[in-house]
PDB file of C-alpha atoms and ligand atoms in Angstrom:
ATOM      1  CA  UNK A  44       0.708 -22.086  14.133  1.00 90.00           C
ATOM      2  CA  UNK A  45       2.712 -19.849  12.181  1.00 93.00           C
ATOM      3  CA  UNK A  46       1.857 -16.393  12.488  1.00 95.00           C
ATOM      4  CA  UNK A  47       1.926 -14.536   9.255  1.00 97.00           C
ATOM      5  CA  UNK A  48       1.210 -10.508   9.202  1.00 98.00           C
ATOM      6  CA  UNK A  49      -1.585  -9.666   6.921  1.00 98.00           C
ATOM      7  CA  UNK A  50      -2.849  -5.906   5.308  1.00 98.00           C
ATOM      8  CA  UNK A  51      -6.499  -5.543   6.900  1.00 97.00           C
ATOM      9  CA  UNK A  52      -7.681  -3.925   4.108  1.00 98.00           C
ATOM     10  CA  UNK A  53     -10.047  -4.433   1.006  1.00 98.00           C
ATOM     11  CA  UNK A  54      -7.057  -4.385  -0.879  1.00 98.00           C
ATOM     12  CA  UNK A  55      -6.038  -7.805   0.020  1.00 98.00           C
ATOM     13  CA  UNK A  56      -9.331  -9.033   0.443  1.00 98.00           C
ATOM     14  CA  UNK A  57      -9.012 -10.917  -3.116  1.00 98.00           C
ATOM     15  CA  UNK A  58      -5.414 -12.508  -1.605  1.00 98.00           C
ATOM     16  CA  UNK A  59      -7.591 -13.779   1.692  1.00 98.00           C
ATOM     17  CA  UNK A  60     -10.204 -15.228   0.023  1.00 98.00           C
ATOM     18  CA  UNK A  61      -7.809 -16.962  -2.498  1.00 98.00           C
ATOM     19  CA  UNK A  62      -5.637 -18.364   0.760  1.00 98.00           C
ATOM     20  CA  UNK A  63      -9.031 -19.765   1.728  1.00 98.00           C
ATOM     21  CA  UNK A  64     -10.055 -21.398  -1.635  1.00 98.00           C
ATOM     22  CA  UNK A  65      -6.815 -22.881  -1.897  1.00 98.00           C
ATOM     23  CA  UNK A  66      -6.407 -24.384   1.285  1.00 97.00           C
ATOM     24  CA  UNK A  67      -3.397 -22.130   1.639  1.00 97.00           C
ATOM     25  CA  UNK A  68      -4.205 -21.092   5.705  1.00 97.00           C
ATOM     26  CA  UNK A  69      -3.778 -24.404   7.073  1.00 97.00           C
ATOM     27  CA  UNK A  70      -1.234 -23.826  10.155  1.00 95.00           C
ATOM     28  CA  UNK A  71      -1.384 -20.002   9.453  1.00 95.00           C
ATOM     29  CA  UNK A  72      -2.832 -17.313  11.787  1.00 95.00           C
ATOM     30  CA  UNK A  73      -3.419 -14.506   9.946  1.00 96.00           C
ATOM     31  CA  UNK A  74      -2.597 -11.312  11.958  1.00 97.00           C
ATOM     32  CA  UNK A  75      -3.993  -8.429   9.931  1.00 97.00           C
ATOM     33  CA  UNK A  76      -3.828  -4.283  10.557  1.00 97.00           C
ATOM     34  CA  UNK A  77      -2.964  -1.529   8.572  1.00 98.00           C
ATOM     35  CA  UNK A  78       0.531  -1.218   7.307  1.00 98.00           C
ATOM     36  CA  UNK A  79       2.386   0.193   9.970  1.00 97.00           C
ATOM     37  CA  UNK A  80       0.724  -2.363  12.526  1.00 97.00           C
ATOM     38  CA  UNK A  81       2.029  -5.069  10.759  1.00 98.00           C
ATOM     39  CA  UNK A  82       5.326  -3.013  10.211  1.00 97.00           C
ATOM     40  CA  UNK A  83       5.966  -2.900  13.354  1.00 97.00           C
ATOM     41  CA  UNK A  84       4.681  -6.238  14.789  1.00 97.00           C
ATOM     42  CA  UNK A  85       7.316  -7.472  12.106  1.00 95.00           C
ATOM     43  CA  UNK A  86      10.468  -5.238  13.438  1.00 92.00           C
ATOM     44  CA  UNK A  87       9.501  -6.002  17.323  1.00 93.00           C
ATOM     45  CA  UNK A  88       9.881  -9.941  16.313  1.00 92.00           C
ATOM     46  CA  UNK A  89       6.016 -10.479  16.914  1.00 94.00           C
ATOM     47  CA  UNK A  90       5.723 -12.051  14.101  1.00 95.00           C
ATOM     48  CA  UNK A  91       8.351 -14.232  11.805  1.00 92.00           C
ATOM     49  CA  UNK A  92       6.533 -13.569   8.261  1.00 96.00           C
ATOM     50  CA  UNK A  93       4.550 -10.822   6.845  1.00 97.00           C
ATOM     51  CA  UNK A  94       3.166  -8.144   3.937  1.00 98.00           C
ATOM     52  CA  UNK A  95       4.964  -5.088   4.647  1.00 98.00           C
ATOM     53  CA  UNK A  96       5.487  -1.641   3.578  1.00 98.00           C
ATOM     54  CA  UNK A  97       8.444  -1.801   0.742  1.00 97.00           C
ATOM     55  CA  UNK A  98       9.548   1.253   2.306  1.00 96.00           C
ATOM     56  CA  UNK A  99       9.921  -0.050   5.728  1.00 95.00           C
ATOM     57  CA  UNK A 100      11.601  -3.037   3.954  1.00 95.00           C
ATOM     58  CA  UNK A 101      14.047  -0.946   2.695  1.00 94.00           C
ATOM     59  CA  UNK A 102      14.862   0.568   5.736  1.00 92.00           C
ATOM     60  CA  UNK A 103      15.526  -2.508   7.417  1.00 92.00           C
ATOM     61  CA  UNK A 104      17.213  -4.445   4.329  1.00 89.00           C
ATOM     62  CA  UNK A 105      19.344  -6.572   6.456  1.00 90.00           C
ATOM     63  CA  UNK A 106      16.734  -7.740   9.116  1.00 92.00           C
ATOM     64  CA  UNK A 107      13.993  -8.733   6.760  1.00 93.00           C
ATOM     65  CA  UNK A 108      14.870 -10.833   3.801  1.00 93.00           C
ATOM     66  CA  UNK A 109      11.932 -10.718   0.651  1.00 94.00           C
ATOM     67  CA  UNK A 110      10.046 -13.392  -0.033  1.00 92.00           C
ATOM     68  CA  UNK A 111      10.415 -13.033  -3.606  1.00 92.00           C
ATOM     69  CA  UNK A 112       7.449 -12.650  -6.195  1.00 96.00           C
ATOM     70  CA  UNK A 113       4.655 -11.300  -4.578  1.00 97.00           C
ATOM     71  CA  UNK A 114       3.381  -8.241  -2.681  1.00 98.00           C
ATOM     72  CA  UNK A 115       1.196  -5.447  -3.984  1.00 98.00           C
ATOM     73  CA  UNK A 116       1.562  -3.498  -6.793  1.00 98.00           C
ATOM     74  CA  UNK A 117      -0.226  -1.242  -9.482  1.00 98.00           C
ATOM     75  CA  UNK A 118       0.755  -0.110 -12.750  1.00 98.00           C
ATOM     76  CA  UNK A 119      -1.582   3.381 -13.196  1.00 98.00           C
ATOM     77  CA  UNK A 120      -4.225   3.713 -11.276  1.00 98.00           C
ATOM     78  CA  UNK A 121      -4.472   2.211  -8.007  1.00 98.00           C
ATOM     79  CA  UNK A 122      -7.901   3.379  -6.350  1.00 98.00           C
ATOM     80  CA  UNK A 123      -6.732   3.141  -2.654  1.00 98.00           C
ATOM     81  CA  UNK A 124      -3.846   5.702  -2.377  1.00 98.00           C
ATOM     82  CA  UNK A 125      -4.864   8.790  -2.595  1.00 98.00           C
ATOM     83  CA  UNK A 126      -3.675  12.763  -2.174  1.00 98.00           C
ATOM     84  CA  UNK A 127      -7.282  14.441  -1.420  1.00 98.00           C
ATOM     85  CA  UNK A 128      -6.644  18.310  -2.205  1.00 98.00           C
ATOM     86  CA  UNK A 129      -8.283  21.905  -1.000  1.00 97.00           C
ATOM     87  CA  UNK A 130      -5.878  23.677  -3.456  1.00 97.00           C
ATOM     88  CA  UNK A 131      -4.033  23.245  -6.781  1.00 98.00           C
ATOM     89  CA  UNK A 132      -0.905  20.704  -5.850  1.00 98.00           C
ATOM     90  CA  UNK A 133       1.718  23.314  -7.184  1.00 98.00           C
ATOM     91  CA  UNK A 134       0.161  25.287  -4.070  1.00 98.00           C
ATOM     92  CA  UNK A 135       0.241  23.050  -0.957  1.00 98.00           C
ATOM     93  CA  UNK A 136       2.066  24.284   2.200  1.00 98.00           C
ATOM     94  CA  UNK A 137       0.762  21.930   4.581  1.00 98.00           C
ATOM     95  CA  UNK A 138       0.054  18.180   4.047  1.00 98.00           C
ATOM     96  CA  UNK A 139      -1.318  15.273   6.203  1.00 98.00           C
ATOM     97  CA  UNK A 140      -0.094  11.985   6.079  1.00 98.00           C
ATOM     98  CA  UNK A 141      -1.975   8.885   7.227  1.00 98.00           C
ATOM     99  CA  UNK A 142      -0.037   7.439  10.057  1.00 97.00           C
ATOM    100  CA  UNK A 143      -1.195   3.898   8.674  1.00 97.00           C
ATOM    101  CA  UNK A 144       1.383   4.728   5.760  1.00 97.00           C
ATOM    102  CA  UNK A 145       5.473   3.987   4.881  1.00 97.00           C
ATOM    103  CA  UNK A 146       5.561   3.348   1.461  1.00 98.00           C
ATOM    104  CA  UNK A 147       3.018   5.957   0.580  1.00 98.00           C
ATOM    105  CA  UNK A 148       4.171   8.739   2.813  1.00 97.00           C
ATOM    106  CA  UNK A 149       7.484   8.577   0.754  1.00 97.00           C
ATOM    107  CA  UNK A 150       5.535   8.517  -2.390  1.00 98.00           C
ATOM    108  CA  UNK A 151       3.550  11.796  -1.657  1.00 98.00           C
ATOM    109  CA  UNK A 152       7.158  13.742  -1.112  1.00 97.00           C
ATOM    110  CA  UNK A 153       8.440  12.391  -4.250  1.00 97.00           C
ATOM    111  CA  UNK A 154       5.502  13.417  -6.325  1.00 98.00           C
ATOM    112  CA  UNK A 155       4.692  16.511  -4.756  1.00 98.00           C
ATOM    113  CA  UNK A 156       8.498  17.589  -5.004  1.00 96.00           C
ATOM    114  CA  UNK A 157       8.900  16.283  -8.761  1.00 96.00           C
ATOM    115  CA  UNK A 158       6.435  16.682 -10.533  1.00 97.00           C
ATOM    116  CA  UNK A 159       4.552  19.808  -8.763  1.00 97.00           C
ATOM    117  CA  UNK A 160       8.267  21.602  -7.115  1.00 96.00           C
ATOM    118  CA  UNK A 161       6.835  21.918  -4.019  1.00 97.00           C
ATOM    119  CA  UNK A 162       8.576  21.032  -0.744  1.00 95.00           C
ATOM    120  CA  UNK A 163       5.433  21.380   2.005  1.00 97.00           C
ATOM    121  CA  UNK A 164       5.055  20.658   6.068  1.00 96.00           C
ATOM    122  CA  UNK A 165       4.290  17.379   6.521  1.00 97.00           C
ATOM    123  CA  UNK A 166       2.328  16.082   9.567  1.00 97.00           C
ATOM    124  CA  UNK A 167       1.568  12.422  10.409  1.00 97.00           C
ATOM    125  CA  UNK A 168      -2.343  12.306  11.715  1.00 97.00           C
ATOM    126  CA  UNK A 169      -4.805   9.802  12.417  1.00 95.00           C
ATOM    127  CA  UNK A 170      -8.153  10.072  11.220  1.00 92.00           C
ATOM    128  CA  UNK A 171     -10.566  10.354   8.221  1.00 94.00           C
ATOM    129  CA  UNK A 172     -11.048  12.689   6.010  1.00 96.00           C
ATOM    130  CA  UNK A 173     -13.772  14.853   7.433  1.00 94.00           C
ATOM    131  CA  UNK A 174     -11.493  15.583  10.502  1.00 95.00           C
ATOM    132  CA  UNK A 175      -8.053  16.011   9.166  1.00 97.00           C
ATOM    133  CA  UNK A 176      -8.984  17.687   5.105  1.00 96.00           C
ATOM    134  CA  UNK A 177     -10.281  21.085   6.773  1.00 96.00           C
ATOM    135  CA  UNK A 178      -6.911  21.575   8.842  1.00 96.00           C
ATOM    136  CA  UNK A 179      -4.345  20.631   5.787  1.00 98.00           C
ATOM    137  CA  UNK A 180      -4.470  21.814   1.969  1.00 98.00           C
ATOM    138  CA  UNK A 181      -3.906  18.402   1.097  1.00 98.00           C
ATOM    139  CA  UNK A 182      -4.364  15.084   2.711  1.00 98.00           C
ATOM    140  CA  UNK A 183      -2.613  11.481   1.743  1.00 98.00           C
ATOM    141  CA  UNK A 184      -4.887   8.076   2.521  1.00 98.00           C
ATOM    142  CA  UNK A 185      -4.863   4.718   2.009  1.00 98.00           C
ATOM    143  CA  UNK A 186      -6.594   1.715   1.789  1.00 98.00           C
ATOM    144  CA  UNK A 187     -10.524   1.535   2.444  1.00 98.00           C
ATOM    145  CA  UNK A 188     -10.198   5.555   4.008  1.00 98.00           C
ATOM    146  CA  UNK A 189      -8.923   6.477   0.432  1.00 98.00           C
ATOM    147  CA  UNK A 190     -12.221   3.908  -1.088  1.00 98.00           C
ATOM    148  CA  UNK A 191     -14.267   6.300   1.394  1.00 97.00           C
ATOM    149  CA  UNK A 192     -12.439   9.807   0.180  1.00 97.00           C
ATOM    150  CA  UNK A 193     -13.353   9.615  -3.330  1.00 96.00           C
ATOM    151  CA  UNK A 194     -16.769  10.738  -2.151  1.00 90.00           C
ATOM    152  CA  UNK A 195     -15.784  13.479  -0.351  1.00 91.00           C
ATOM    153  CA  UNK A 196     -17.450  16.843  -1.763  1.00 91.00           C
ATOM    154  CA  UNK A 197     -15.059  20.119  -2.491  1.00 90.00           C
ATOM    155  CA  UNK A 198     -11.727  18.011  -2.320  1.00 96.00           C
ATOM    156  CA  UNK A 199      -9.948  17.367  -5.860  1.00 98.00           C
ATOM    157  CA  UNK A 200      -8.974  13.495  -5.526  1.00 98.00           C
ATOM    158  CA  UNK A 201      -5.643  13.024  -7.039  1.00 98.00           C
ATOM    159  CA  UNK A 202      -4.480   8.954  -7.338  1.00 98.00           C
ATOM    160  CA  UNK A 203      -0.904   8.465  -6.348  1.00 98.00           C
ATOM    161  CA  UNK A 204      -0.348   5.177  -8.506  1.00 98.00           C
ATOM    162  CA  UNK A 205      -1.599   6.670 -11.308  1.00 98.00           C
ATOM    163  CA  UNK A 206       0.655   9.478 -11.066  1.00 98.00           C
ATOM    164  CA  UNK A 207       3.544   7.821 -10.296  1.00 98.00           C
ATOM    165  CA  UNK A 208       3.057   5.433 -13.859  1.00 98.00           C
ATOM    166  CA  UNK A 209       2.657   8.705 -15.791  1.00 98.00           C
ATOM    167  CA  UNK A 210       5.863  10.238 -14.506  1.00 98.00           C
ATOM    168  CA  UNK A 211       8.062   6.931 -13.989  1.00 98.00           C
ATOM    169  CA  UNK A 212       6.831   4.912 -16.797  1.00 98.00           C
ATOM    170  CA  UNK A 213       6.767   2.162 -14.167  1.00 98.00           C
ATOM    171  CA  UNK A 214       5.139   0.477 -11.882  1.00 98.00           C
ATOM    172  CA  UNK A 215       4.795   1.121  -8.063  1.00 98.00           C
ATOM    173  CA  UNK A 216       5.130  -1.352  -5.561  1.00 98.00           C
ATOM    174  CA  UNK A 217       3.316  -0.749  -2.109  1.00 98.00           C
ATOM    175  CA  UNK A 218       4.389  -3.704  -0.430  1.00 98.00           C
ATOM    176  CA  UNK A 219       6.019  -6.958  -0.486  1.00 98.00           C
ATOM    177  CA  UNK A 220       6.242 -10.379   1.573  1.00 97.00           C
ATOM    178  CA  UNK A 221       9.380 -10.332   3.945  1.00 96.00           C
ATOM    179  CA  UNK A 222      10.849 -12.860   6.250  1.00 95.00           C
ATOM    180  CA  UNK A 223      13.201 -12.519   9.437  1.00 92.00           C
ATOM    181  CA  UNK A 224      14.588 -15.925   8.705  1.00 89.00           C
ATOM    182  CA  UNK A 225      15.660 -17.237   5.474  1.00 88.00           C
ATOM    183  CA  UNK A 226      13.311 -16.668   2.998  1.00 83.00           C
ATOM    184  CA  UNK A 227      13.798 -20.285   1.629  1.00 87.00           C
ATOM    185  CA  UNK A 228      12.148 -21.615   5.007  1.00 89.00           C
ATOM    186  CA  UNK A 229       9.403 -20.393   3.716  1.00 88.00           C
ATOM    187  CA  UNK A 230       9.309 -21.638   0.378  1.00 91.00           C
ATOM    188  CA  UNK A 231       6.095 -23.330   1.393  1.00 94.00           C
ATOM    189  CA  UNK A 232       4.307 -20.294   2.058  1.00 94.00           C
ATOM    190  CA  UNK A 233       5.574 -18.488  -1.515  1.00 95.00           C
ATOM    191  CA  UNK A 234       3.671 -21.379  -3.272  1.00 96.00           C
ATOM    192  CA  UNK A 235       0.664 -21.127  -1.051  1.00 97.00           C
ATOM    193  CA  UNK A 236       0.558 -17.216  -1.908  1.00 98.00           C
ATOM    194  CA  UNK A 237       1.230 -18.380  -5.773  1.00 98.00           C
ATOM    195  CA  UNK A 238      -1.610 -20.541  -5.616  1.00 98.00           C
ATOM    196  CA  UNK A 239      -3.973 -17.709  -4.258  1.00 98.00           C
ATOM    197  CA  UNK A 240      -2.745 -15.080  -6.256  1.00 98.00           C
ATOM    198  CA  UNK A 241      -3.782 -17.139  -9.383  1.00 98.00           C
ATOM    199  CA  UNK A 242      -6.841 -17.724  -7.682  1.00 98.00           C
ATOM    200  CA  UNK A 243      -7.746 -13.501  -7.292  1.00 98.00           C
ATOM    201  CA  UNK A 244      -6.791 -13.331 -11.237  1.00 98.00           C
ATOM    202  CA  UNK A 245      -9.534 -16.029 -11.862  1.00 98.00           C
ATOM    203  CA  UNK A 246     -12.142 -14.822  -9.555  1.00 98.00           C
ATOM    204  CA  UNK A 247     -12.328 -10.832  -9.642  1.00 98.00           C
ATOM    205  CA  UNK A 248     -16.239 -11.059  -9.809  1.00 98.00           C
ATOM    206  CA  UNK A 249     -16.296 -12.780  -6.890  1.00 98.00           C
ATOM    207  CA  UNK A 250     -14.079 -10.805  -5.055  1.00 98.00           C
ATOM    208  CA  UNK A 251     -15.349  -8.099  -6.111  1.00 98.00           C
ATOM    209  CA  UNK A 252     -19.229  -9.441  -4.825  1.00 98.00           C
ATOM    210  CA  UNK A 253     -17.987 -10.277  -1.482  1.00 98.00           C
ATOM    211  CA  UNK A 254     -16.359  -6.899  -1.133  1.00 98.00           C
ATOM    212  CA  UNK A 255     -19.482  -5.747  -2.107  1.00 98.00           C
ATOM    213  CA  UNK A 256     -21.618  -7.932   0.900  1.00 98.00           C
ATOM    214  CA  UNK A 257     -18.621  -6.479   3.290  1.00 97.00           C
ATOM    215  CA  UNK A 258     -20.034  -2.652   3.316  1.00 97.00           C
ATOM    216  CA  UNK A 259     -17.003  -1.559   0.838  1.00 98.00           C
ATOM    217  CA  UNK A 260     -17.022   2.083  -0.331  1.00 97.00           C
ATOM    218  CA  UNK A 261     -17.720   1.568  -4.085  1.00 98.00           C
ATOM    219  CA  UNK A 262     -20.163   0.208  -6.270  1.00 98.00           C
ATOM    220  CA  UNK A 263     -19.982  -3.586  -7.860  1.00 98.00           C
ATOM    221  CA  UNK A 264     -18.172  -2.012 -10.986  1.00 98.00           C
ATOM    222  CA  UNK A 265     -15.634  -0.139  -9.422  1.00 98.00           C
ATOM    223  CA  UNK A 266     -14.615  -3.107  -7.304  1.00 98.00           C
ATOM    224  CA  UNK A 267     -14.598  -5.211 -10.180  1.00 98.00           C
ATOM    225  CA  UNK A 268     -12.088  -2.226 -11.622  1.00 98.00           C
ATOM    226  CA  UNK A 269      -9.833  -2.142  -8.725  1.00 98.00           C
ATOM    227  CA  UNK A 270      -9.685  -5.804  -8.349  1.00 98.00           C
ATOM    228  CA  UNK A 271      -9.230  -6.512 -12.116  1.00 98.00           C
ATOM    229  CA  UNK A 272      -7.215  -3.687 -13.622  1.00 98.00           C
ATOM    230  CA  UNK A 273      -5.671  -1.488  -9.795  1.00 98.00           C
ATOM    231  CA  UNK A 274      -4.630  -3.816  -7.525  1.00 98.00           C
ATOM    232  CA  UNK A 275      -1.754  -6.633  -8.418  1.00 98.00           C
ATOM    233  CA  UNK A 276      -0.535  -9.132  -6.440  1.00 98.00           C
ATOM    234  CA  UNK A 277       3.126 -10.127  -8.192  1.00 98.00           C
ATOM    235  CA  UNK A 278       6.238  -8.338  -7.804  1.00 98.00           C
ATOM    236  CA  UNK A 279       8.260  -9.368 -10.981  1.00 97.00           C
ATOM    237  CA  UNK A 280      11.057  -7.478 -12.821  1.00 97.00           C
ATOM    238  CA  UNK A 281       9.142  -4.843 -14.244  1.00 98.00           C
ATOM    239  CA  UNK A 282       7.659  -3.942 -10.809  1.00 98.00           C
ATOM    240  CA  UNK A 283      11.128  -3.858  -9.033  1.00 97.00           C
ATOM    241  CA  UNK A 284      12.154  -1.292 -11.423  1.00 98.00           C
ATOM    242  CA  UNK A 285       9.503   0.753 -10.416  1.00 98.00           C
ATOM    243  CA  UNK A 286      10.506   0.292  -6.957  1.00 97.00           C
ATOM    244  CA  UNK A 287      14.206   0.554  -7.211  1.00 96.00           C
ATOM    245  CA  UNK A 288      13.211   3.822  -9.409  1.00 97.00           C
ATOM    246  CA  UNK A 289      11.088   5.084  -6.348  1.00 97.00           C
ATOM    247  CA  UNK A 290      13.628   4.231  -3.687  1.00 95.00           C
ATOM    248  CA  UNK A 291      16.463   6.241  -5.423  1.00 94.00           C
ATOM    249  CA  UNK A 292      14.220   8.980  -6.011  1.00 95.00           C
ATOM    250  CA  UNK A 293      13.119   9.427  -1.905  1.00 94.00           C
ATOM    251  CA  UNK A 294      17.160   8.924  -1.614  1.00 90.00           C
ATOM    252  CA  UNK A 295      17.459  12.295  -3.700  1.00 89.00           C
ATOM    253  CA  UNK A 296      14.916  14.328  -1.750  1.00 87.00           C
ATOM    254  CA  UNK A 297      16.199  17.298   0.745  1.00 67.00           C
ATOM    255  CA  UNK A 298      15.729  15.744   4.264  1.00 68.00           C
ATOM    256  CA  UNK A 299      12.599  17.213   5.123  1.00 62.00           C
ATOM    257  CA  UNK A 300      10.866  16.916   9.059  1.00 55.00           C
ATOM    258  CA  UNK A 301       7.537  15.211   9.711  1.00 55.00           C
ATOM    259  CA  UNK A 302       5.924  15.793  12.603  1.00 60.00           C
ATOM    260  CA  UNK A 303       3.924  13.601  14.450  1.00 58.00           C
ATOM    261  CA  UNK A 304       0.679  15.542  15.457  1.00 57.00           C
ATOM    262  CA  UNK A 305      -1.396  12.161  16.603  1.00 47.00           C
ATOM    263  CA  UNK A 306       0.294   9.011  17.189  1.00 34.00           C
TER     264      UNK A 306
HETATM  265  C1  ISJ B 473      -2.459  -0.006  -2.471  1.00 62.88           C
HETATM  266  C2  ISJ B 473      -2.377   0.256  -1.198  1.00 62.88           C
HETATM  267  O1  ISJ B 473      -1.129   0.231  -0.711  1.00 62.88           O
HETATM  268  C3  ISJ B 473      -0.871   0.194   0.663  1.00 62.88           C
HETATM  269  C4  ISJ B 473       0.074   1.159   1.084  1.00 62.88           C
HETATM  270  C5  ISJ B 473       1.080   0.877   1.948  1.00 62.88           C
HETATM  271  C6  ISJ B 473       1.960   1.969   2.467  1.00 62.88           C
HETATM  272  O2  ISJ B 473       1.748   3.116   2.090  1.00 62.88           O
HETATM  273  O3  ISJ B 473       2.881   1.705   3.252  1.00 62.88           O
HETATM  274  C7  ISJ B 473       1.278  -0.453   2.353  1.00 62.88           C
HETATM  275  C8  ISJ B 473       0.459  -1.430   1.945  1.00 62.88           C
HETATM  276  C9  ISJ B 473      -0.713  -1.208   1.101  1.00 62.88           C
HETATM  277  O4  ISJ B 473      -1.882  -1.500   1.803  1.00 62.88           O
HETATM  278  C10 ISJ B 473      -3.551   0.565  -0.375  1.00 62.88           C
HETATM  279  O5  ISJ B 473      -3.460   0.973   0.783  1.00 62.88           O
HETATM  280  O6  ISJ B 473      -4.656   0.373  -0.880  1.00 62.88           O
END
């Protein structure tokens, strides 16, 4: 059994199913968690293979090779990452970070400091948003949380995907398929995630139905939205633009601190 680390959330449900239609989990063990779960379980050698952060990628360039082609990506809006807000953005002083997060907690400094000027305190927290939006002027989730957070009353729901396209003209990649090994070991796996990827781009309805029957945070249309049009499972030359455009532009940032308020 090869153990291969998986993103536990809706997001990738489309990539899971397609695995399964296409025969593609055969000797596989899926290990799935949020991000910085599988992050880690990927750094401590726990696993060989895996769907990572790009920004913990990055940090760790010459540990973990890419498995080239796929990961996840949007170009506009993306749904699932999301800066909920108790105050215009040019105003925030304090902002929470999921603790799920890499590649998004960059993404929020970035935005925040480029497009809005603002440098704020950033705290990593745990925690939905009815517990953490009251303490912070503006709170960063991701993944099914951010589904949930669309619906919350009195916040202003800014997507981060969306606003990224608008000021980069680009794409932004969230995460992509890395390897401790040689990535051409696992050439195998590349063409079992090709052949499921092609399946999600044939089979959005159904993806979007099962997401449905799974108790997700968003009506049949909506999923059919994010699944069709939000969330994209290839990482070609356009998209590492858009992340070689985001990685120099968290390079430029001031150093800033984040504190971790709940671990
Ligand atoms: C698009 C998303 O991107 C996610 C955000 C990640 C991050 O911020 O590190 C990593 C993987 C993705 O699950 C999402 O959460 O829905």
């Amino acid at each position: 059994m090869v153990r291969v680390g998986f993103i536990g959330y809706l997001n990738c449900l489309p990539l899971r199913l397609g695995l399964e239609a296409t025969g593609g989990l055969e000797g596989i063990e899926l290990v799935s968690g949020p991000p910085a779960r599988v992050n880690a379980a990927l750094h401590s050698g726990e696993l060989e293979i895996g769907l990572v952060s790009s920004m913990s990628w990055a940090q760790n360039r010459r540990r973990l090779q890419v498995v080239p082609g796929y990961g996840i990506a949007s170009h506009g809006p993306v749904m699932s990452v999301l800066l909920a807000a108790n105050r215009p953005l040019e105003e925030v002083r304090r902002v929470a970070l999921t603790s799920e997060s890499a590649t998004s907690q960059g993404l929020t400094k970035v935005l925040l400091e480029r497009i809005y000027g603002v440098r704020p305190e950033y705290d990593e927290v745990s925690g939905g948003p009815e517990q953490v939006l009251p303490e912070y002027d503006a709170a960063l989730f991701i993944g099914d949380t951010a589904l949930r957070a669309r619906g919350v009353p009195g916040a202003a729901i800014h997507d981060l995907g969306e606003l990224w396209s608008r000021y980069s003209g680009l794409p932004m990649v969230y995460a992509v398929w890395v390897s401790r090994r040689d990535p051409a070991e696992f050439g195998w796996f590349a063409d079992r995630v090709a052949r499921a990827v092609s399946w999600t781009e044939r089979n959005v309805k159904e993806a979007a139905a099962e997401a449905l029957r799974r108790g997700a945070p968003a009506t049949k249309d909506e999923l059919r939205e994010y699944y069709g049009r939000c969330i994209g499972y290839r990482v070609g030359a356009l998209q590492w633009r858009g992340l070689n455009r985001y990685l120099g532009e968290l390079g430029r940032l001031a150093p800033g601190t984040l504190r971790r308020v709940i671990a």
